[in-house]
CSV table of N, CA and C in Angstrom, one decimal:
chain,number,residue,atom,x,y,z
Y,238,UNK,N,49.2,126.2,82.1
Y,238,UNK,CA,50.0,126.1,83.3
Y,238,UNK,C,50.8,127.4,83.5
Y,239,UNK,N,50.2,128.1,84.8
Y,239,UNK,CA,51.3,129.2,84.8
Y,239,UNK,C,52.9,128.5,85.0
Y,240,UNK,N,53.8,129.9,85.0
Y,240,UNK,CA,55.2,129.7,85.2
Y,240,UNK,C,55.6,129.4,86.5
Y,241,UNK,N,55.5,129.9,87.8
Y,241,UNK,CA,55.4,129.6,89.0
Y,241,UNK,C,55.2,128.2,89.5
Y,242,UNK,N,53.6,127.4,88.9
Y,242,UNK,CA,53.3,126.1,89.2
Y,242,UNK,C,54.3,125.4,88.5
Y,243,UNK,N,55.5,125.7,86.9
Y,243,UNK,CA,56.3,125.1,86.5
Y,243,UNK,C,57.2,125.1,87.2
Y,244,UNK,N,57.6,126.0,87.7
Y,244,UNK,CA,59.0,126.1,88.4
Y,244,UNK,C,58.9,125.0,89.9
Y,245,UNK,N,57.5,125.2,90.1
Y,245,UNK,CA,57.2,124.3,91.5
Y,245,UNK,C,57.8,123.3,91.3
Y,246,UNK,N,57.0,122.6,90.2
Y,246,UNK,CA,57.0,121.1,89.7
Y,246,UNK,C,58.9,120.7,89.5
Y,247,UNK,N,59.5,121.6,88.8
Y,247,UNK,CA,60.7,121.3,88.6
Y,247,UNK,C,61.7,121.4,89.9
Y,248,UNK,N,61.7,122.2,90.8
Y,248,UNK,CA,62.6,122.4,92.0
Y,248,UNK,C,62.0,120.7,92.6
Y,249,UNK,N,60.6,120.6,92.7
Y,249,UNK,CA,60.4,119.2,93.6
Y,249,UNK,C,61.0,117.8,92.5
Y,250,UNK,N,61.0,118.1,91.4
Y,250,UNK,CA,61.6,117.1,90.8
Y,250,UNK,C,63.2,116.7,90.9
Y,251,UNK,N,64.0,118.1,90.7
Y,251,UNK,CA,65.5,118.4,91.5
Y,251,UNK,C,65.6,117.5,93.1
Y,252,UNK,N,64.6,117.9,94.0
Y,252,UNK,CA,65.0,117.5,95.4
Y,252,UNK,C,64.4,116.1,95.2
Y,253,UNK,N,63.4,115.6,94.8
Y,253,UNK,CA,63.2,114.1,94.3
Y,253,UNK,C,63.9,113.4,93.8
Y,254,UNK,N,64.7,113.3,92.8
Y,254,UNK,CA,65.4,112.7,92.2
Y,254,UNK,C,66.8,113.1,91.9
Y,255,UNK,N,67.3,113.9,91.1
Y,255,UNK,CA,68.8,114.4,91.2
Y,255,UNK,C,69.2,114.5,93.0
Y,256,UNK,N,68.4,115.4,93.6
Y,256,UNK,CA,69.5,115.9,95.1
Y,256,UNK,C,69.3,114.1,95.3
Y,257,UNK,N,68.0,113.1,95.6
Y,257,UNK,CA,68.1,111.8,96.4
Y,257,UNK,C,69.3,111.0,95.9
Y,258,UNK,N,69.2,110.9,95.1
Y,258,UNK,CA,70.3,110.2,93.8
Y,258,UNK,C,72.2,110.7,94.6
Y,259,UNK,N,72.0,112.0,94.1
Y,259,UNK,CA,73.6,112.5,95.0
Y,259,UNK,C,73.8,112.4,96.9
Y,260,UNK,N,72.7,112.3,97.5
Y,260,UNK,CA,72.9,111.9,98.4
Y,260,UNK,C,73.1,110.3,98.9
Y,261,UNK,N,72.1,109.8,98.5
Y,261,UNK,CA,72.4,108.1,98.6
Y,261,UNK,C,73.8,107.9,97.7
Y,262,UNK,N,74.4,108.6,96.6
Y,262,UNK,CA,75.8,108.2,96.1
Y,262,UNK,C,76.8,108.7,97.8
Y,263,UNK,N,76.4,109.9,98.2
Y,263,UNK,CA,77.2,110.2,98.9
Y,263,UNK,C,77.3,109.3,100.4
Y,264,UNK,N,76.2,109.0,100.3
Y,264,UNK,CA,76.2,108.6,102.1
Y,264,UNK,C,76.9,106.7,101.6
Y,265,UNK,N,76.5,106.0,100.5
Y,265,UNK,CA,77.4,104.9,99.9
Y,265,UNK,C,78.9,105.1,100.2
Y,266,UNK,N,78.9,106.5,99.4
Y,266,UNK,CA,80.8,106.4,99.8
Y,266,UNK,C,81.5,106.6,100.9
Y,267,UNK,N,80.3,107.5,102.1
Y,267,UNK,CA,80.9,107.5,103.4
Y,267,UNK,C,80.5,106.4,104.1
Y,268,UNK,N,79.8,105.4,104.0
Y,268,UNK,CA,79.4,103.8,104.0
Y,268,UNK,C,80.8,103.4,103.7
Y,269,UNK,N,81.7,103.2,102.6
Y,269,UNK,CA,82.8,102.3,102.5
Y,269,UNK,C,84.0,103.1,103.3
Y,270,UNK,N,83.8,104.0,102.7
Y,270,UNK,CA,85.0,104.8,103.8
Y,270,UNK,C,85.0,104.4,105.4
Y,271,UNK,N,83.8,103.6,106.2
Y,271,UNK,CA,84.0,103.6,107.1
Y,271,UNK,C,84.2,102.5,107.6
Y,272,UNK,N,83.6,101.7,106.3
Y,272,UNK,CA,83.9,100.0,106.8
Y,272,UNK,C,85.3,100.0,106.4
Y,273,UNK,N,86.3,101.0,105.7
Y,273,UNK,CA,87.8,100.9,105.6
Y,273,UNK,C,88.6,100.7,107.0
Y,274,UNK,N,87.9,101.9,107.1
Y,274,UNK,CA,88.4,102.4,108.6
Y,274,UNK,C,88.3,101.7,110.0
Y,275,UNK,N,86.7,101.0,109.8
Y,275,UNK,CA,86.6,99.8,110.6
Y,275,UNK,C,87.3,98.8,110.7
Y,276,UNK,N,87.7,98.2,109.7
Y,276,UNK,CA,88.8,97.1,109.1
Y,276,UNK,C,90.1,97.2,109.6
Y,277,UNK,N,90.9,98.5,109.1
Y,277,UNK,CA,91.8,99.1,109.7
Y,277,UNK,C,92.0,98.7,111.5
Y,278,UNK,N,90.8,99.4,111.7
Y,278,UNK,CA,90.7,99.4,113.5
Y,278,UNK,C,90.8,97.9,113.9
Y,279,UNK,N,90.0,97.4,113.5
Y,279,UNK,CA,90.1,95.8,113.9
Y,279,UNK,C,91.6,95.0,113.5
Y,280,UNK,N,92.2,95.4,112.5
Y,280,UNK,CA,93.3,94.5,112.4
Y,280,UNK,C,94.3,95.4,113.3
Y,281,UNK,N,94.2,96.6,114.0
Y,281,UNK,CA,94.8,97.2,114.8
Y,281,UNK,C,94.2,96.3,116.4
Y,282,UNK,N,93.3,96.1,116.3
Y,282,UNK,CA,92.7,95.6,118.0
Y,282,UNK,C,92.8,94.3,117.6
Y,283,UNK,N,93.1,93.3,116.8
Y,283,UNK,CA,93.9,92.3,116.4
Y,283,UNK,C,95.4,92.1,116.6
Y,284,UNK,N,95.7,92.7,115.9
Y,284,UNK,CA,97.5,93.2,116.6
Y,284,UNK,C,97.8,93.3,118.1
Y,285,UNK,N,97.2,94.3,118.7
Y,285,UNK,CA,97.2,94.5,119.8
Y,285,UNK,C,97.0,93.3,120.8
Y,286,UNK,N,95.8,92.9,120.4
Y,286,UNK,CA,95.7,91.4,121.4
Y,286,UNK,C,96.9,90.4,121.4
Y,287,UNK,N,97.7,90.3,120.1
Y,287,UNK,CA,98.1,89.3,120.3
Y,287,UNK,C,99.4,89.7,120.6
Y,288,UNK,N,99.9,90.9,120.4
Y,288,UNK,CA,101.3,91.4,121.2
Y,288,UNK,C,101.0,91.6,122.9
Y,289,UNK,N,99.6,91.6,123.1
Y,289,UNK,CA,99.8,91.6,124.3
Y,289,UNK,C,100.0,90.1,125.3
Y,290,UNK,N,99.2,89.2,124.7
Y,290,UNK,CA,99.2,87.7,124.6
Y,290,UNK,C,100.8,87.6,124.5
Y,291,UNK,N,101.2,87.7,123.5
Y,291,UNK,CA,102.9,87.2,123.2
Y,291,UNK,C,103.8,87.5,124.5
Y,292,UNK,N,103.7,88.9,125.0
Y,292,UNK,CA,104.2,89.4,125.8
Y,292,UNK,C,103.9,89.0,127.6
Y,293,UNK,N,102.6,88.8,127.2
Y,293,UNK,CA,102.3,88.0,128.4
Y,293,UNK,C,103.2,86.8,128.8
Y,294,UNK,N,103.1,85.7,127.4
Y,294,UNK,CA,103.5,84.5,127.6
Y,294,UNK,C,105.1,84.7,127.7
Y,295,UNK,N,105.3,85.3,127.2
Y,295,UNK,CA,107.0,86.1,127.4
Y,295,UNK,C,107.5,86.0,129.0
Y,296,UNK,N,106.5,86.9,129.3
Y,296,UNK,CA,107.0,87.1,130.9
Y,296,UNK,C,106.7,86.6,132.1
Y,297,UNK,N,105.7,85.7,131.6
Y,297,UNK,CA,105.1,84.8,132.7
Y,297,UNK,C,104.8,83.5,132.6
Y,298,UNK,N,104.9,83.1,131.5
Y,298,UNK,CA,104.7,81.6,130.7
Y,298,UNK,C,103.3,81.3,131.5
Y,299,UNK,N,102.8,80.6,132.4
Y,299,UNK,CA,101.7,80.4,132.3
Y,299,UNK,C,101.2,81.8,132.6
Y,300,UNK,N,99.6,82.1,132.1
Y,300,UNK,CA,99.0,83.3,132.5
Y,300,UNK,C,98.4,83.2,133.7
Y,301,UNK,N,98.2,84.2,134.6
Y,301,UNK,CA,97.3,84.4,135.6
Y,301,UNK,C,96.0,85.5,135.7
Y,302,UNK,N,95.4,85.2,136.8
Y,302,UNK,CA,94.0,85.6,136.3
Y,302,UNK,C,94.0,87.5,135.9
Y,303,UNK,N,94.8,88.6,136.4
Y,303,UNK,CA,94.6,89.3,136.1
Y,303,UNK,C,94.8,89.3,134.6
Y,304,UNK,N,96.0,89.0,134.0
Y,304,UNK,CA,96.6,89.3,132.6
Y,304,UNK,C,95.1,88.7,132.0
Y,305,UNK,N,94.8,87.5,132.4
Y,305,UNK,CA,93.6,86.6,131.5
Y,305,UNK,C,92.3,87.6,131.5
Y,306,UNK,N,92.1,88.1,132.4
Y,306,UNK,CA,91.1,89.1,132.2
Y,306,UNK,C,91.4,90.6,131.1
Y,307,UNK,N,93.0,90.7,131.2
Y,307,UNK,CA,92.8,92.0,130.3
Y,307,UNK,C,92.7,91.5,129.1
Y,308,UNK,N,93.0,90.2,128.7
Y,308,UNK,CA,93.2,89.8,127.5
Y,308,UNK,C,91.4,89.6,126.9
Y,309,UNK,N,91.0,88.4,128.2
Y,309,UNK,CA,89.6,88.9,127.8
Y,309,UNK,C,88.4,89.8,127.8
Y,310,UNK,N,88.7,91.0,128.2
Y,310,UNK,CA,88.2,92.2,128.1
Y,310,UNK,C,88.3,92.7,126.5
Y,311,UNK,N,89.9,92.6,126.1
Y,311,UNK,CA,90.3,92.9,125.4
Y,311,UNK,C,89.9,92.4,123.5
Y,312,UNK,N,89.7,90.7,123.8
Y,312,UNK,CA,89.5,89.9,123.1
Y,312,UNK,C,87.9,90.3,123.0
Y,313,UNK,N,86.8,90.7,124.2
Y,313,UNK,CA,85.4,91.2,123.9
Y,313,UNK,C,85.6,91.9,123.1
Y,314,UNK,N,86.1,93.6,123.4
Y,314,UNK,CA,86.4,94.3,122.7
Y,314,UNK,C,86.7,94.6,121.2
Y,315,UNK,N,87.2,93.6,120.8
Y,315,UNK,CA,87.3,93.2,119.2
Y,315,UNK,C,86.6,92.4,118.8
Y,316,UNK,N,85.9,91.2,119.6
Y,316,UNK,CA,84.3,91.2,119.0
Y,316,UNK,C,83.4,92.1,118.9
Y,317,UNK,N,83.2,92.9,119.5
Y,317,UNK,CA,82.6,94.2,119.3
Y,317,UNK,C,82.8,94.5,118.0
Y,318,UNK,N,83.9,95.2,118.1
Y,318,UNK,CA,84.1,95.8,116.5
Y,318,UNK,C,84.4,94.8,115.2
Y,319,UNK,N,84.5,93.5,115.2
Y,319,UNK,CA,84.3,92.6,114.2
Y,319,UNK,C,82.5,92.4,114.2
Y,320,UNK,N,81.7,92.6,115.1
Y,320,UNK,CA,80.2,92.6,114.9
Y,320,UNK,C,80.0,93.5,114.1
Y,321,UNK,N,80.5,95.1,114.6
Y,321,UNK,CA,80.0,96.0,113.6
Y,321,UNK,C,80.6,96.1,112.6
Y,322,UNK,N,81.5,95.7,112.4
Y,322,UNK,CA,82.0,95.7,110.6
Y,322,UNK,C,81.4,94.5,110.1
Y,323,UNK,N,80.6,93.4,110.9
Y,323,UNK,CA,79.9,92.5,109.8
Y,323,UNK,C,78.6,92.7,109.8
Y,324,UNK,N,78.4,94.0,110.3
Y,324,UNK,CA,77.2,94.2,110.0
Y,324,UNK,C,76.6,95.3,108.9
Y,325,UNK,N,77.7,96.0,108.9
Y,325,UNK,CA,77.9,97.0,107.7
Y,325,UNK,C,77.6,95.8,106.3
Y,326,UNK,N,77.7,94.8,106.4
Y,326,UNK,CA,77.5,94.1,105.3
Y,326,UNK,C,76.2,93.7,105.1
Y,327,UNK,N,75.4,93.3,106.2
Y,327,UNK,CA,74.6,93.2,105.9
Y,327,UNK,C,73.0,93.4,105.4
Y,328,UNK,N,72.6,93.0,104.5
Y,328,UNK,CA,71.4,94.0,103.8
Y,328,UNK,C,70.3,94.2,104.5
Y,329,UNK,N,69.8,92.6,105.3
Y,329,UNK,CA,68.4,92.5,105.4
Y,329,UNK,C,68.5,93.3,106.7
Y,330,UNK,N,67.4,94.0,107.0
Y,330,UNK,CA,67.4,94.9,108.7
Y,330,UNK,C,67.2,93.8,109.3
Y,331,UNK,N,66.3,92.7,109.4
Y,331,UNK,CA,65.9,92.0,110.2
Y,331,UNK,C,67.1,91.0,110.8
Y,332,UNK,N,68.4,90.7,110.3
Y,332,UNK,CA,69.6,90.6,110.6
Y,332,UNK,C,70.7,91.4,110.8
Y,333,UNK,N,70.3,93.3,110.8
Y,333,UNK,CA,71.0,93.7,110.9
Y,333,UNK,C,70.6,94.4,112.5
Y,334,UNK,N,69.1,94.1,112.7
Y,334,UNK,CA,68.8,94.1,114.4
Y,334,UNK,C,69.1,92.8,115.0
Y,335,UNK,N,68.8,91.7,114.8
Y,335,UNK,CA,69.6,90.8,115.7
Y,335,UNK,C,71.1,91.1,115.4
Y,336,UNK,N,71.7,91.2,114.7
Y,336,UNK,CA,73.2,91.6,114.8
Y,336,UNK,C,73.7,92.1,116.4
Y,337,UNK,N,72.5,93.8,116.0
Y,337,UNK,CA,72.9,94.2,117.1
Y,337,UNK,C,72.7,94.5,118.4
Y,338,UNK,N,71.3,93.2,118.3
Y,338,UNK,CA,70.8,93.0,119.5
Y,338,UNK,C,72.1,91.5,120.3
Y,339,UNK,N,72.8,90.8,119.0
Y,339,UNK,CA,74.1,89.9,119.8
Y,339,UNK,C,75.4,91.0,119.9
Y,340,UNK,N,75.3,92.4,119.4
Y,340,UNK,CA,76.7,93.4,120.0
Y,340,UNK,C,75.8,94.0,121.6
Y,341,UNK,N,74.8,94.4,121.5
Y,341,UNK,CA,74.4,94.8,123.1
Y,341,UNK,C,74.8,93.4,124.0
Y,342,UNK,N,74.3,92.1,123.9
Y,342,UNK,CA,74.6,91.2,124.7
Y,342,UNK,C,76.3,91.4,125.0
Y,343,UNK,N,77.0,91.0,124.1
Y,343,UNK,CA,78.5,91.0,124.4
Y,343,UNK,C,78.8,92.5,124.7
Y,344,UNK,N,78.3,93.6,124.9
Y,344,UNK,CA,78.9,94.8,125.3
Y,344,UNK,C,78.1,94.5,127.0
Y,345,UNK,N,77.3,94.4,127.1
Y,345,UNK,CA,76.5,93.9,128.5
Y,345,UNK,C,77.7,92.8,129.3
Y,346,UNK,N,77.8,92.0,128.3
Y,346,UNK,CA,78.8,90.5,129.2
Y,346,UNK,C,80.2,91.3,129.4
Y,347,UNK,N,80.5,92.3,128.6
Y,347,UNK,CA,81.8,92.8,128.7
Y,347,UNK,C,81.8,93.8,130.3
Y,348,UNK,N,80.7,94.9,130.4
Y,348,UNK,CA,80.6,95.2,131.1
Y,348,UNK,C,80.3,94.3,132.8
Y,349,UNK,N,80.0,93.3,132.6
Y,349,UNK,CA,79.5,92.3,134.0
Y,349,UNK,C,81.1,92.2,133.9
Y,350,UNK,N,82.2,91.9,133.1
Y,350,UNK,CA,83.2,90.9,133.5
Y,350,UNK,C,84.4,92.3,134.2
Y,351,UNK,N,83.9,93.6,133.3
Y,351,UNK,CA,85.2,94.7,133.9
Y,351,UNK,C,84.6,95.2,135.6
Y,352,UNK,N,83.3,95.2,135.9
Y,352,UNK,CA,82.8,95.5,137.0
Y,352,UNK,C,83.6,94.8,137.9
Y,353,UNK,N,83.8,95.4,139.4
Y,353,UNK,CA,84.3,94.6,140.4
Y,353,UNK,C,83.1,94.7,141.1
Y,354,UNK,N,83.6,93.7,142.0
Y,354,UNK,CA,82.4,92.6,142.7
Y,354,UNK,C,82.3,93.6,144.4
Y,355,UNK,N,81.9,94.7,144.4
Y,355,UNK,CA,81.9,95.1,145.9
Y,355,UNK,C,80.7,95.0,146.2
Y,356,UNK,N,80.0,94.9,146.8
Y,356,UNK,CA,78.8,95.5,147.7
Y,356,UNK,C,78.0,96.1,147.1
Y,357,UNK,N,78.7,97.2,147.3
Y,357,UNK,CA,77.8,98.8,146.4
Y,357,UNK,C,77.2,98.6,145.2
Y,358,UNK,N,78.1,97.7,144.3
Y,358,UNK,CA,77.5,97.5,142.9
Y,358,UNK,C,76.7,96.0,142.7
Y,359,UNK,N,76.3,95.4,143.8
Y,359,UNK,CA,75.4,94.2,143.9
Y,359,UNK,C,74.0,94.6,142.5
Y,360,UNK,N,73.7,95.7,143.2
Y,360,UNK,CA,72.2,95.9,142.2
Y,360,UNK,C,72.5,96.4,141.3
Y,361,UNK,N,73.7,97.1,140.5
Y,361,UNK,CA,74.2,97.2,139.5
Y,361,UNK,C,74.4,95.9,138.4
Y,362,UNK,N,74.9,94.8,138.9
Y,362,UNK,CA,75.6,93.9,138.5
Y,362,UNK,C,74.3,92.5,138.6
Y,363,UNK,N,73.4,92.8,139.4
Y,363,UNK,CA,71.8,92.0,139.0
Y,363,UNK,C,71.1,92.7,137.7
Y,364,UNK,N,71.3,93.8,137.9
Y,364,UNK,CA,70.0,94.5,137.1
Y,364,UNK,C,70.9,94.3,134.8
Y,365,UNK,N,72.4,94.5,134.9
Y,365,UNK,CA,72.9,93.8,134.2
Y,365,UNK,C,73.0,92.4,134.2
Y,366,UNK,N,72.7,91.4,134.9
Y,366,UNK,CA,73.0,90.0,134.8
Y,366,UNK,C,71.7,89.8,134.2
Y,367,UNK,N,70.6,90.2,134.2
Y,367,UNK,CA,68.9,90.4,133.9
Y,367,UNK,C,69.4,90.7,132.8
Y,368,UNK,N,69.2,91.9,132.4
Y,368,UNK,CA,69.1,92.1,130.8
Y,368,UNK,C,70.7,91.2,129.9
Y,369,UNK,N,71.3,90.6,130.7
Y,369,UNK,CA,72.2,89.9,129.9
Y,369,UNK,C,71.4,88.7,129.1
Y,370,UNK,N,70.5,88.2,130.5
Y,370,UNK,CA,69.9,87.1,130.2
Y,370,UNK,C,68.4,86.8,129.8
Y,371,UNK,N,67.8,88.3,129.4
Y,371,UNK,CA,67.0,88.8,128.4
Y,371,UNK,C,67.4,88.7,127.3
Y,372,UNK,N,68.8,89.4,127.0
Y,372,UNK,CA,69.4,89.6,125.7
Y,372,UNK,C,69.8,88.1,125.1
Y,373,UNK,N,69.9,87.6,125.7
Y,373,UNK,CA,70.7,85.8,125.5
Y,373,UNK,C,69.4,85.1,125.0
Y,374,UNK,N,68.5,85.2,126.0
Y,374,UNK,CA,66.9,84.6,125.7
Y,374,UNK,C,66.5,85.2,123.9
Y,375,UNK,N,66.2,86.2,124.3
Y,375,UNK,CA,66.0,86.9,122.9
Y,375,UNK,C,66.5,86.3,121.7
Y,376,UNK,N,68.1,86.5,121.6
Y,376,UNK,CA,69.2,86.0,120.7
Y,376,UNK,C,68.5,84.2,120.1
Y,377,UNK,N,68.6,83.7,121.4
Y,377,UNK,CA,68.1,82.2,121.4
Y,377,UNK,C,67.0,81.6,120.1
Y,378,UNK,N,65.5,82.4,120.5
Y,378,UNK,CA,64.7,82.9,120.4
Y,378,UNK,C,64.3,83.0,119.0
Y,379,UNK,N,65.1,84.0,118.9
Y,379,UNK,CA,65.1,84.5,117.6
Y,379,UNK,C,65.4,83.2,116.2
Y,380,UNK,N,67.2,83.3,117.0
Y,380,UNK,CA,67.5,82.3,116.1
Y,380,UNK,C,66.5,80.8,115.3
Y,381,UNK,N,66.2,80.7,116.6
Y,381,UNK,CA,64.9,79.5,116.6
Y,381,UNK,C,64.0,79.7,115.8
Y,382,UNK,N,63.5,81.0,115.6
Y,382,UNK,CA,62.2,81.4,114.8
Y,382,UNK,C,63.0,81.3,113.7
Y,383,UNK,N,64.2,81.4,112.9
Y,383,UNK,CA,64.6,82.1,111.7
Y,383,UNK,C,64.7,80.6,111.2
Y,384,UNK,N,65.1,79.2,112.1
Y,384,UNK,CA,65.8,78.6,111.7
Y,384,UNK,C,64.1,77.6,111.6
Y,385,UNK,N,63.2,77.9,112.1
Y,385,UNK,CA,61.7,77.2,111.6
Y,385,UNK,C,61.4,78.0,110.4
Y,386,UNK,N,61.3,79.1,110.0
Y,386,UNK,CA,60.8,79.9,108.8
Y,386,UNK,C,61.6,79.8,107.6
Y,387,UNK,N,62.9,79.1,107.7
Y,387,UNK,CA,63.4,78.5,107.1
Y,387,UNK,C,62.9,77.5,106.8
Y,388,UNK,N,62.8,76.4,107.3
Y,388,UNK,CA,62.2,75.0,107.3
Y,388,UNK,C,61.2,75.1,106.8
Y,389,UNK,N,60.3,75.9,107.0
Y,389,UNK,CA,58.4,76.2,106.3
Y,389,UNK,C,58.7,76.6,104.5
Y,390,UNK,N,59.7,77.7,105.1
Y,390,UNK,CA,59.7,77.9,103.2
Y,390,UNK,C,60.9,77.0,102.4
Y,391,UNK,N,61.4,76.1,103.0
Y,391,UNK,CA,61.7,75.3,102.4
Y,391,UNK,C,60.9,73.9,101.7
Y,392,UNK,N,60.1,73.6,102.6
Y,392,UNK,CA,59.0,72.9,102.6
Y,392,UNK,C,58.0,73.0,101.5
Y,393,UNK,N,57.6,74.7,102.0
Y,393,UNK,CA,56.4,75.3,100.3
Y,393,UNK,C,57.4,75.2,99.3
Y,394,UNK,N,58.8,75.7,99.4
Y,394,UNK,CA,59.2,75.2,97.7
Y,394,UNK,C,59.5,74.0,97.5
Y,395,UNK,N,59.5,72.4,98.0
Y,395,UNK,CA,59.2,71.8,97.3
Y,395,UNK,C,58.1,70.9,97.1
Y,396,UNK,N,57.3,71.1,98.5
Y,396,UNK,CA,55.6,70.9,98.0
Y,396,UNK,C,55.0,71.7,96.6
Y,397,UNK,N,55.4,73.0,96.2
Y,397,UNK,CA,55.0,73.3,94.8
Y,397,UNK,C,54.9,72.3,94.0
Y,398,UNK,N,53.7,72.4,92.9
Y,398,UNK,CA,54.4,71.1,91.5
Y,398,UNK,C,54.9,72.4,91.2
Y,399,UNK,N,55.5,71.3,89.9
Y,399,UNK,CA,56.2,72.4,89.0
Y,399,UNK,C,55.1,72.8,87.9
């Protein structure tokens, strides 16, 4: 074996294994670093809601529809970011795309509810009311399929003998 073909073999073994190894450690620890910071944000957009709620009820004892809208804009808003920090947890893809096929839905419903209702944005606010209720269909759907594929392989494990 010449020396050149060794040296090949060794540099692809470096970027194969040592560099993959240091990078999957690295991209892990910017992974928790961010679900820190996600955390953080959300018990900040937690806070926020409810000093705004408190203050609401403060000054107006019962709410009225604008306050109730900013609250629930606001209240979307932190479902949002409570989706994506519980999705940072989870492993399987095939729950970590429905995940974020239920954050498009509720960023879509968030967007129908901040829109105002004029004229102009009629075919704006259809063409969103559509994919809201694609997205919802879907969600539905899905769930249904996950919760029969459950049922099936629960079934094969105890039809097995032992």
């Amino acid at each position: 074996m010449s020396a050149p073909d060794n040296l090949s073999k060794k540099i692809a073994y470096f970027i194969d294994s040592v560099l993959e190894e240091k990078l999957i450690s690295s991209v892990k620890l910017l992974r928790v670093i961010l679900v820190i910071f996600m955390v953080v944000y959300l018990a900040a957009c937690l806070f926020s809601i409810s000093n705004k709620l408190f203050e609401f009820l403060m000054h107006q004892g019962a709410l009225n529809f604008p306050s109730m809208k900013i609250l629930l804009t606001d209240a979307l808003f932190t479902l949002i970011v409570l989706a994506i920090v519980k999705a940072m947890f989870i492993k399987s893809s095939f729950e970590y795309a429905l995940t974020f096929l239920e954050i498009a839905f509720v960023v879509v419903i968030r967007k129908l509810i901040l829109l105002d209702t004029i004229p102009d944005e009629n075919g704006t606010l259809l063409i969103l009311g559509g994919i809201s209720a694609v997205f919802f269909g879907l969600i539905i759907y899905i769930h249904s399929q996950l919760r029969k594929w459950k049922q099936t392989e629960l079934k094969n494990v105890v039809d097995e003998p032992l």
